[in-house]
Each structure stands twice: as structure tokens, then as C-alpha cells.
């Protein structure tokens, strides 16, 4: 008789959890070498995770009916930050309803309307980065992507509200990256003290600022290019507008889902580019010629392939027996589309560890073979926005500076909450370019 779930490592759940947490990439690769493209991990405090990495099987998971697989359930740990209405945490009809409200704000054309704003924020931030000394780009990129969010999503202008929200949100997002604080059993405050109480105070401050912003913007309806304007104009199927709490929850969702992911992905782009003089040279040429962005697009796609910041899409909780790849998965299991493994499958991507944007000039990314943004009805809402932002930031930095690695060895991964970023923060040296037409390269 076939076992209930595909085979996987036999070591105790505690040991698998440590490997999954501390060294996820080598752990996943070892598992694939032993068990193939489908294996089961047993981690502490979660249902069994069945990792899937075959494109046909991923297609079945991404297109499964909404009442059978529930990705929202796995996100519960984020509820204290993003709130109960968050599109990330909902499933079935409730998820579709919130997602439809938000879709309008994220159309590609709509995003392109934000390009000038993103470019001017980038220009300001990059001008302030020190030159001629080793610099960890990751924290700078975090500050940059947060600034872009505050302006493009919330539509904030320079001023006290922006300063206060920047401060509170930075600190809340830091809590979000310390999962222990988010574990429900530890969410206690003793006489208003302790990390949980500190978190609740920050959240109350941020909520007050967001509610004030919503109250001010509501009478102006959909006026403006920012995401909040679109959400204010969106209507439920019965014609009602989004409530204040719904708006707050979705705005926090966008900050949580879009800030650290984009910052880490950009950090990887720089970590790779400084070590790939050939690619950097071709890219700088294109930026200098200022005609088209074919190679820039392919470079962003290759970065997302080679170093996906989320190693897997949201785990899908099985609610009713579901068949994939000849297995019938019982309710209670969890199907996990594994991004890293598909992206490093030599039968799909020859020489998968090489950083070669040309592969995407030869063949555009496939729906089920290139999945940095997941897929199906849960696919990342901010994919166009993130791609646009990455292109703008790369172009701006390469136009203004020569970039070189601060050390020769490539950076390994560091896990920060659920994202992986370059372990040393993408240490880079920037040198000003004296003339825009000067050839650039690894200085
Ligand atoms: C490079 C940056 C980013 C990466 C790699 C990324 C990746 C992902 C992935 C893998 C998912 C889960 C998809 C699935 O399970 O099928 C997701 C969901 C989501 N992302 Fe992103 N994301 C990025 C940036 C953003 C940005 C900038 C925003 C918003 C402005 C955003 C908003 C969302 C939302 C709202 C969801 C939940 C969608 C749903 O459940 O219906 N993301 N993202």
C-alpha cells in the first residue's frame, strides 16, 4: 500500500525545522537529491509540508478550486500586523472578494503611472548613499522600498505624518521579522511591559495615523495616482465602499508583502551583478544607450529566478482529498510549491546556477517554470509594481555610479523571517561616474 504522503527525511521534526530555518537552500537540494521533485518535510508546529517542484504538478496546485486548497490558513501568524481582512489570510469566496477590490490598483498601466514618483524617490535616496567605501546595500534598499511604499501606496507627502508613519512602520516590520514575537502563546503583556506590549503600542500609533489619513482622503474618493486612491474608489459587489478597517488591513498587507521582498530582491540583483562583469557590462551599455530595456527586464527576471527571496509560494492547506502526480493528498496535509527547486532544475534551466539573463531573451518566462511570484488566483498582486521598481532602481544606480563588490566571495543566504537575503547585506562599493557617457564596468 502506498504511504499517505510522499517520502522525505526521516530525522525528527526538530532537526528538520532547524535545517529548514537555518540552511534552507542546501537542505532543499539534499532532499531533492534523495527523494526527487516531491517530498514531505515534517516541521515543528505545522502540518506535513509536501514540497512540489514539477511544473505539471504546480499547474494543478495553482489552478485547484478555491474551496479545496487554502493558502490563507498558513498566514495566520501575520494577523496581528495585517489584520483579519487581509487578502493574505483569507480563502475561498472571502479571498476572491478582497482580491477583486485590490486588483484594479495593480494593473500594469496603473503601475506605470507611478514610475516618475518611484524614480524621484530613488534619485533622492541613491544620491545620499556614501561613495568609495564598502556599503551594505540591503538596509539602504529597505529604506528606499519603504519610502516608495509610503508615497506610492499611501500617497504621503513629506511632512510629520510621513515621518511618524515611517518610524512606526519600520519598527512594526522589524517585529514581523522576529517570528518569536508573533507566536500567539507569547503574545502577552505584563502590566503593559514586554515586547508584545511595545508592539501593541506601535500598532495603535500606526493605526491612528492610517485612520486619520483614510478619513482625510475619503471625501476626495479616487483622486490621485496612488494605491489608496484606487482602494477608496473600489466597491464591493453590493456597491458598498471598503470600510476603514478593511482599508487599514489591506494597506498594512501591502507594506508587509511588498517592502522586504522587493528590498531583498534588489539586494540580490546587486550581489549578482557586481560579480558578473560581463552581464554588468551589457546592462550598463543598454542603460547608457537609453534605448529600450530588454536586457534590464531579462536581468530582473534572471535575478528572480536565481535568487527568489521567497523559497516557496504560500503553503496550500488541503481541505478535501486532492489528487496531484498520482497521489491523493488527504485533508490536513499542506502542498507547497517550491520556487527554489523549480528555478534550479537543470532540465528546465541548463546550467541553473549560472547568472545568465540571455536565457530570458531566448525564451520568455513560463507560467509554471518561473514562479517567483507564485501562481493562480493567489499570484502576487504586486508583481508588476515590484518589477517596475526593480528596473527603476537598477537603472538609476547604474546610471550614477560604478559598482564593485566589497569582497570577492559570493554571498550566501540569510533568512530573515520568511525571506532570504544576501548574508552580508550585498556589500558593494559605489564610485561616482564622472560623465554619463563614460563606459562603466567593475571599477
Ligand atoms: C520582488 C518582490 C516580490 C516578490 C518576490 C513577491 C512574491 C510573492 C509570492 C511568492 C506570493 C505568494 C503567491 C502564491 O502563493 O501563489 C506573493 C503574494 C502577494 N504579494 Fe508579493 N512579492 C513581491 C512584491 C510585492 C509587492 C511590491 C506587493 C504590493 C505592493 C506585493 C503584494 C502581494 C500580495 C497582496 C500578495 C497576496 C496575494 C493573494 O493572496 O491573493 N508583493 N508575493
Coordinates of N, CA and C in Angstrom, one line a residue, residues 15-149:
X15 N 14.9 18.6 14.1 CA 16.1 18.7 13.3 C 15.8 19.2 11.9
X16 N 14.7 18.7 11.3 CA 14.3 19.2 10.0 C 13.9 20.7 10.1
X17 N 13.3 21.1 11.2 CA 13.0 22.5 11.3 C 14.2 23.4 11.4
X18 N 15.2 22.9 12.1 CA 16.4 23.7 12.2 C 17.1 23.9 10.8
X19 N 17.2 22.7 10.1 CA 17.8 22.8 8.8 C 16.9 23.7 7.8
X20 N 15.6 23.6 7.9 CA 14.7 24.4 7.1 C 14.9 25.9 7.4
X21 N 15.1 26.1 8.7 CA 15.2 27.5 9.1 C 16.6 28.1 8.8
X22 N 17.6 27.3 9.2 CA 19.0 27.9 9.2 C 19.7 27.8 7.8
X23 N 19.5 26.6 7.1 CA 20.2 26.4 5.9 C 19.2 25.9 4.8
X24 N 18.2 26.7 4.5 CA 17.1 26.1 3.7 C 17.6 25.6 2.3
X25 N 18.5 26.4 1.7 CA 18.8 26.0 0.3 C 19.5 24.7 0.2
X26 N 20.6 24.5 1.0 CA 21.3 23.1 0.9 C 20.3 22.0 1.4
X27 N 19.5 22.3 2.4 CA 18.6 21.3 2.9 C 17.6 20.9 1.8
X28 N 17.0 21.8 1.1 CA 16.1 21.5 0.0 C 16.8 20.7 -1.1
X29 N 18.0 21.1 -1.4 CA 18.7 20.5 -2.5 C 19.1 19.0 -2.1
X30 N 19.4 18.8 -0.9 CA 19.7 17.5 -0.4 C 18.5 16.6 -0.5
X31 N 17.4 17.2 -0.1 CA 16.1 16.4 -0.1 C 15.8 16.0 -1.6
X32 N 15.9 17.0 -2.5 CA 15.6 16.6 -3.9 C 16.5 15.5 -4.4
X33 N 17.8 15.6 -4.0 CA 18.8 14.6 -4.5 C 18.3 13.2 -4.0
X34 N 17.8 13.1 -2.8 CA 17.4 11.8 -2.2 C 16.0 11.4 -2.7
X35 N 15.1 12.3 -2.8 CA 13.7 11.9 -3.0 C 13.0 12.4 -4.3
X36 N 13.7 13.2 -5.1 CA 13.2 13.7 -6.3 C 12.4 15.0 -6.1
X37 N 11.5 15.3 -7.1 CA 10.8 16.6 -7.1 C 9.6 16.6 -6.2
X38 N 9.3 15.6 -5.4 CA 8.2 15.6 -4.5 C 8.5 14.9 -3.2
X39 N 8.6 15.6 -2.1 CA 8.9 15.0 -0.8 C 8.2 15.7 0.3
X40 N 8.2 15.0 1.5 CA 7.5 15.6 2.6 C 8.4 16.0 3.7
X41 N 8.3 17.3 4.1 CA 9.1 17.7 5.3 C 8.1 17.7 6.5
X42 N 8.7 17.3 7.7 CA 7.9 17.4 8.9 C 8.5 18.4 9.8
X43 N 7.8 19.5 10.0 CA 8.4 20.6 10.8 C 7.6 20.8 12.0
X44 N 8.2 21.4 13.0 CA 7.5 21.6 14.3 C 6.3 22.5 14.1
X45 N 5.2 22.2 14.7 CA 4.0 23.1 14.8 C 3.4 23.4 13.5
X46 N 3.6 22.6 12.4 CA 2.9 22.8 11.2 C 2.5 21.4 10.7
X47 N 1.4 21.4 9.8 CA 1.1 20.1 9.2 C 2.2 19.6 8.3
X48 N 2.3 18.4 7.9 CA 3.3 18.0 7.0 C 3.4 18.8 5.7
X49 N 4.6 19.3 5.3 CA 4.7 20.1 4.1 C 5.1 19.2 3.0
X50 N 4.3 19.1 2.0 CA 4.7 18.3 0.8 C 5.2 19.3 -0.2
X51 N 6.5 19.2 -0.4 CA 7.2 20.1 -1.4 C 7.0 19.6 -2.8
X52 N 6.6 20.5 -3.7 CA 6.3 20.1 -5.1 C 7.2 21.0 -6.0
X53 N 7.8 20.4 -7.0 CA 8.7 21.1 -7.9 C 8.6 20.7 -9.3
X54 N 7.5 20.0 -9.7 CA 7.4 19.6 -11.1 C 6.3 20.5 -11.7
X55 N 6.7 21.2 -12.8 CA 5.8 22.2 -13.4 C 4.3 21.7 -13.6
X56 N 4.2 20.4 -14.0 CA 2.8 19.9 -14.3 C 2.0 19.9 -12.9
X57 N 2.7 19.4 -11.9 CA 2.1 19.3 -10.6 C 1.8 20.7 -10.0
X58 N 2.7 21.7 -10.3 CA 2.5 23.0 -9.8 C 1.3 23.6 -10.5
X59 N 1.1 23.3 -11.8 CA 0.0 23.8 -12.5 C -1.3 23.3 -11.8
X60 N -1.3 22.0 -11.5 CA -2.5 21.5 -10.8 C -2.8 22.2 -9.5
X61 N -1.8 22.5 -8.8 CA -2.0 23.2 -7.5 C -2.4 24.6 -7.7
X62 N -1.8 25.3 -8.6 CA -2.1 26.7 -8.8 C -3.5 26.9 -9.4
X63 N -4.0 25.9 -10.1 CA -5.3 26.1 -10.7 C -6.4 25.3 -9.9
X64 N -6.1 24.8 -8.7 CA -7.1 24.0 -7.9 C -8.3 24.9 -7.5
X65 N -9.5 24.3 -7.4 CA -10.6 25.0 -6.9 C -10.4 25.7 -5.6
X66 N -10.9 26.9 -5.4 CA -10.6 27.7 -4.1 C -11.1 27.0 -2.8
X67 N -12.1 26.1 -2.9 CA -12.6 25.5 -1.7 C -11.7 24.3 -1.3
X68 N -10.8 23.8 -2.2 CA -10.1 22.6 -1.9 C -8.7 22.9 -1.3
X69 N -8.0 23.9 -1.8 CA -6.7 24.3 -1.2 C -6.8 25.7 -0.6
X70 N -6.3 25.8 0.6 CA -6.4 27.1 1.3 C -5.0 27.7 1.7
X71 N -4.5 28.6 0.9 CA -3.2 29.2 1.2 C -3.4 30.2 2.4
X72 N -4.5 30.8 2.6 CA -4.7 31.8 3.6 C -4.4 31.3 5.0
X73 N -4.8 30.0 5.2 CA -4.6 29.5 6.6 C -3.2 29.6 7.2
X74 N -2.2 29.4 6.3 CA -0.8 29.4 6.7 C -0.3 30.8 7.1
X75 N -1.1 31.8 6.8 CA -0.6 33.2 7.1 C -1.0 33.7 8.4
X76 N -1.8 32.9 9.2 CA -2.4 33.4 10.4 C -1.4 34.1 11.4
X77 N -0.2 33.7 11.3 CA 0.8 34.3 12.2 C 1.0 35.8 12.0
X78 N 0.6 36.2 10.8 CA 0.7 37.6 10.4 C -0.5 38.5 10.9
X79 N -1.5 37.8 11.4 CA -2.8 38.5 11.6 C -2.6 39.7 12.6
X80 N -1.8 39.7 13.6 CA -1.6 40.8 14.5 C -1.1 42.1 13.7
X81 N -0.4 41.9 12.6 CA 0.1 43.0 11.9 C -0.9 43.4 10.8
X82 N -1.3 42.4 10.0 CA -2.1 42.8 8.8 C -3.6 42.8 9.0
X83 N -4.1 42.2 10.1 CA -5.5 42.3 10.4 C -6.3 41.2 9.7
X84 N -7.5 41.0 10.3 CA -8.3 39.8 9.8 C -8.9 39.9 8.4
X85 N -8.9 41.2 7.9 CA -9.5 41.3 6.5 C -8.4 41.1 5.4
X86 N -7.2 40.9 5.8 CA -6.1 40.9 4.8 C -6.3 39.8 3.8
X87 N -6.1 40.2 2.5 CA -6.2 39.3 1.4 C -5.2 38.1 1.6
X88 N -4.1 38.3 2.3 CA -3.2 37.2 2.5 C -3.7 36.1 3.4
X89 N -4.7 36.4 4.3 CA -5.1 35.4 5.3 C -6.5 34.8 4.9
X90 N -7.1 35.3 3.9 CA -8.5 34.8 3.6 C -8.4 33.6 2.5
X91 N -9.5 32.9 2.5 CA -9.6 31.8 1.5 C -11.0 31.8 0.8
X92 N -11.1 31.1 -0.2 CA -12.4 30.9 -0.9 C -13.0 32.2 -1.3
X93 N -14.4 32.3 -1.1 CA -15.1 33.5 -1.7 C -14.6 34.8 -1.0
X94 N -14.3 34.7 0.3 CA -13.9 35.9 1.0 C -12.6 36.5 0.4
X95 N -11.7 35.5 0.1 CA -10.4 35.9 -0.5 C -10.7 36.6 -1.9
X96 N -11.5 36.0 -2.7 CA -11.8 36.5 -4.1 C -12.3 37.9 -4.0
X97 N -13.2 38.1 -3.0 CA -13.9 39.4 -2.9 C -12.8 40.5 -2.6
X98 N -11.9 40.2 -1.6 CA -10.9 41.2 -1.3 C -9.9 41.4 -2.5
X99 N -9.6 40.3 -3.1 CA -8.6 40.4 -4.2 C -9.2 41.2 -5.3
X100 N -10.5 41.0 -5.6 CA -11.1 41.8 -6.7 C -11.0 43.3 -6.4
X101 N -11.2 43.7 -5.1 CA -11.2 45.1 -4.7 C -9.8 45.7 -5.0
X102 N -8.8 44.8 -4.9 CA -7.4 45.3 -5.0 C -6.8 45.3 -6.4
X103 N -7.4 44.4 -7.2 CA -6.8 44.1 -8.5 C -6.6 45.4 -9.3
X104 N -7.7 46.3 -9.3 CA -7.7 47.5 -10.1 C -6.4 48.3 -9.8
X105 N -6.0 48.4 -8.6 CA -4.9 49.2 -8.2 C -3.6 48.7 -8.8
X106 N -3.5 47.4 -9.2 CA -2.2 46.8 -9.6 C -2.1 46.5 -11.0
X107 N -3.0 47.0 -11.9 CA -2.8 46.8 -13.3 C -1.5 47.4 -13.8
X108 N -0.9 46.8 -14.8 CA 0.4 47.2 -15.2 C 0.4 48.7 -15.6
X109 N -0.7 49.1 -16.4 CA -0.7 50.5 -16.9 C -0.8 51.5 -15.7
X110 N -1.6 51.0 -14.7 CA -1.7 51.9 -13.5 C -0.4 52.0 -12.8
X111 N 0.4 50.9 -12.7 CA 1.7 51.0 -12.1 C 2.6 51.9 -12.8
X112 N 2.5 51.9 -14.2 CA 3.4 52.7 -14.9 C 3.2 54.2 -14.7
X113 N 2.0 54.5 -14.3 CA 1.7 55.9 -13.9 C 2.5 56.3 -12.6
X114 N 3.0 55.3 -11.9 CA 3.7 55.7 -10.7 C 5.2 55.7 -10.9
X115 N 5.6 55.5 -12.2 CA 7.1 55.4 -12.5 C 7.9 56.6 -12.1
X116 N 7.3 57.8 -12.4 CA 8.0 59.0 -12.1 C 8.3 59.2 -10.7
X117 N 7.2 58.9 -9.9 CA 7.3 59.0 -8.4 C 8.4 58.1 -7.9
X118 N 8.4 56.9 -8.4 CA 9.4 55.9 -7.9 C 10.8 56.4 -8.3
X119 N 10.9 56.9 -9.5 CA 12.2 57.4 -10.0 C 12.7 58.6 -9.1
X120 N 11.8 59.5 -8.8 CA 12.3 60.6 -8.0 C 12.7 60.2 -6.6
X121 N 11.9 59.3 -6.0 CA 12.3 58.8 -4.6 C 13.7 58.1 -4.7
X122 N 13.9 57.3 -5.8 CA 15.1 56.6 -5.9 C 16.3 57.6 -6.1
X123 N 16.1 58.5 -6.9 CA 17.2 59.5 -7.2 C 17.6 60.1 -5.9
X124 N 16.7 60.6 -5.1 CA 17.0 61.2 -3.8 C 17.8 60.3 -2.9
X125 N 17.2 59.1 -2.7 CA 17.9 58.1 -1.8 C 19.3 57.8 -2.3
X126 N 19.4 57.5 -3.5 CA 20.7 57.0 -4.1 C 21.8 58.1 -4.0
X127 N 21.3 59.3 -4.1 CA 22.3 60.5 -4.0 C 22.9 60.5 -2.6
X128 N 22.2 60.0 -1.6 CA 22.7 60.1 -0.2 C 23.5 58.9 0.2
X129 N 23.6 57.9 -0.7 CA 24.4 56.7 -0.3 C 25.9 57.1 -0.4
X130 N 26.7 56.7 0.6 CA 28.1 57.0 0.6 C 28.8 56.4 -0.6
X131 N 29.9 57.0 -1.0 CA 30.7 56.5 -2.1 C 32.0 56.1 -1.6
X132 N 32.7 55.3 -2.5 CA 34.1 54.9 -2.3 C 34.4 54.2 -0.9
X133 N 33.4 53.5 -0.4 CA 33.6 52.7 0.8 C 32.7 51.6 0.8
X134 N 33.0 50.5 1.5 CA 32.1 49.3 1.5 C 30.8 49.7 2.1
X135 N 29.7 49.3 1.5 CA 28.4 49.7 1.9 C 27.5 48.5 1.9
X136 N 26.8 48.3 3.0 CA 25.7 47.2 2.9 C 24.5 47.8 2.2
X137 N 24.2 47.3 1.1 CA 23.1 47.9 0.3 C 21.7 47.5 0.9
X138 N 21.7 46.3 1.5 CA 20.4 45.8 1.9 C 19.6 46.8 2.8
X139 N 20.2 47.3 3.9 CA 19.4 48.3 4.7 C 19.0 49.6 4.0
X140 N 19.9 50.0 3.0 CA 19.6 51.2 2.3 C 18.4 50.9 1.3
X141 N 18.4 49.7 0.8 CA 17.3 49.3 -0.1 C 16.0 49.1 0.7
X142 N 16.1 48.7 1.9 CA 14.9 48.6 2.7 C 14.3 50.0 3.0
X143 N 15.2 50.9 3.3 CA 14.7 52.3 3.5 C 14.1 52.8 2.2
X144 N 14.7 52.5 1.1 CA 14.2 53.0 -0.2 C 12.8 52.4 -0.5
X145 N 12.7 51.1 -0.4 CA 11.4 50.5 -0.7 C 10.3 50.9 0.2
X146 N 10.7 51.2 1.5 CA 9.6 51.7 2.4 C 9.2 53.1 2.0
X147 N 10.1 53.9 1.6 CA 9.8 55.3 1.2 C 8.9 55.2 -0.1
X148 N 9.2 54.3 -1.0 CA 8.4 54.2 -2.2 C 7.0 53.8 -1.8
X149 N 6.9 52.8 -0.9 CA 5.6 52.4 -0.4 C 4.8 53.5 0.2

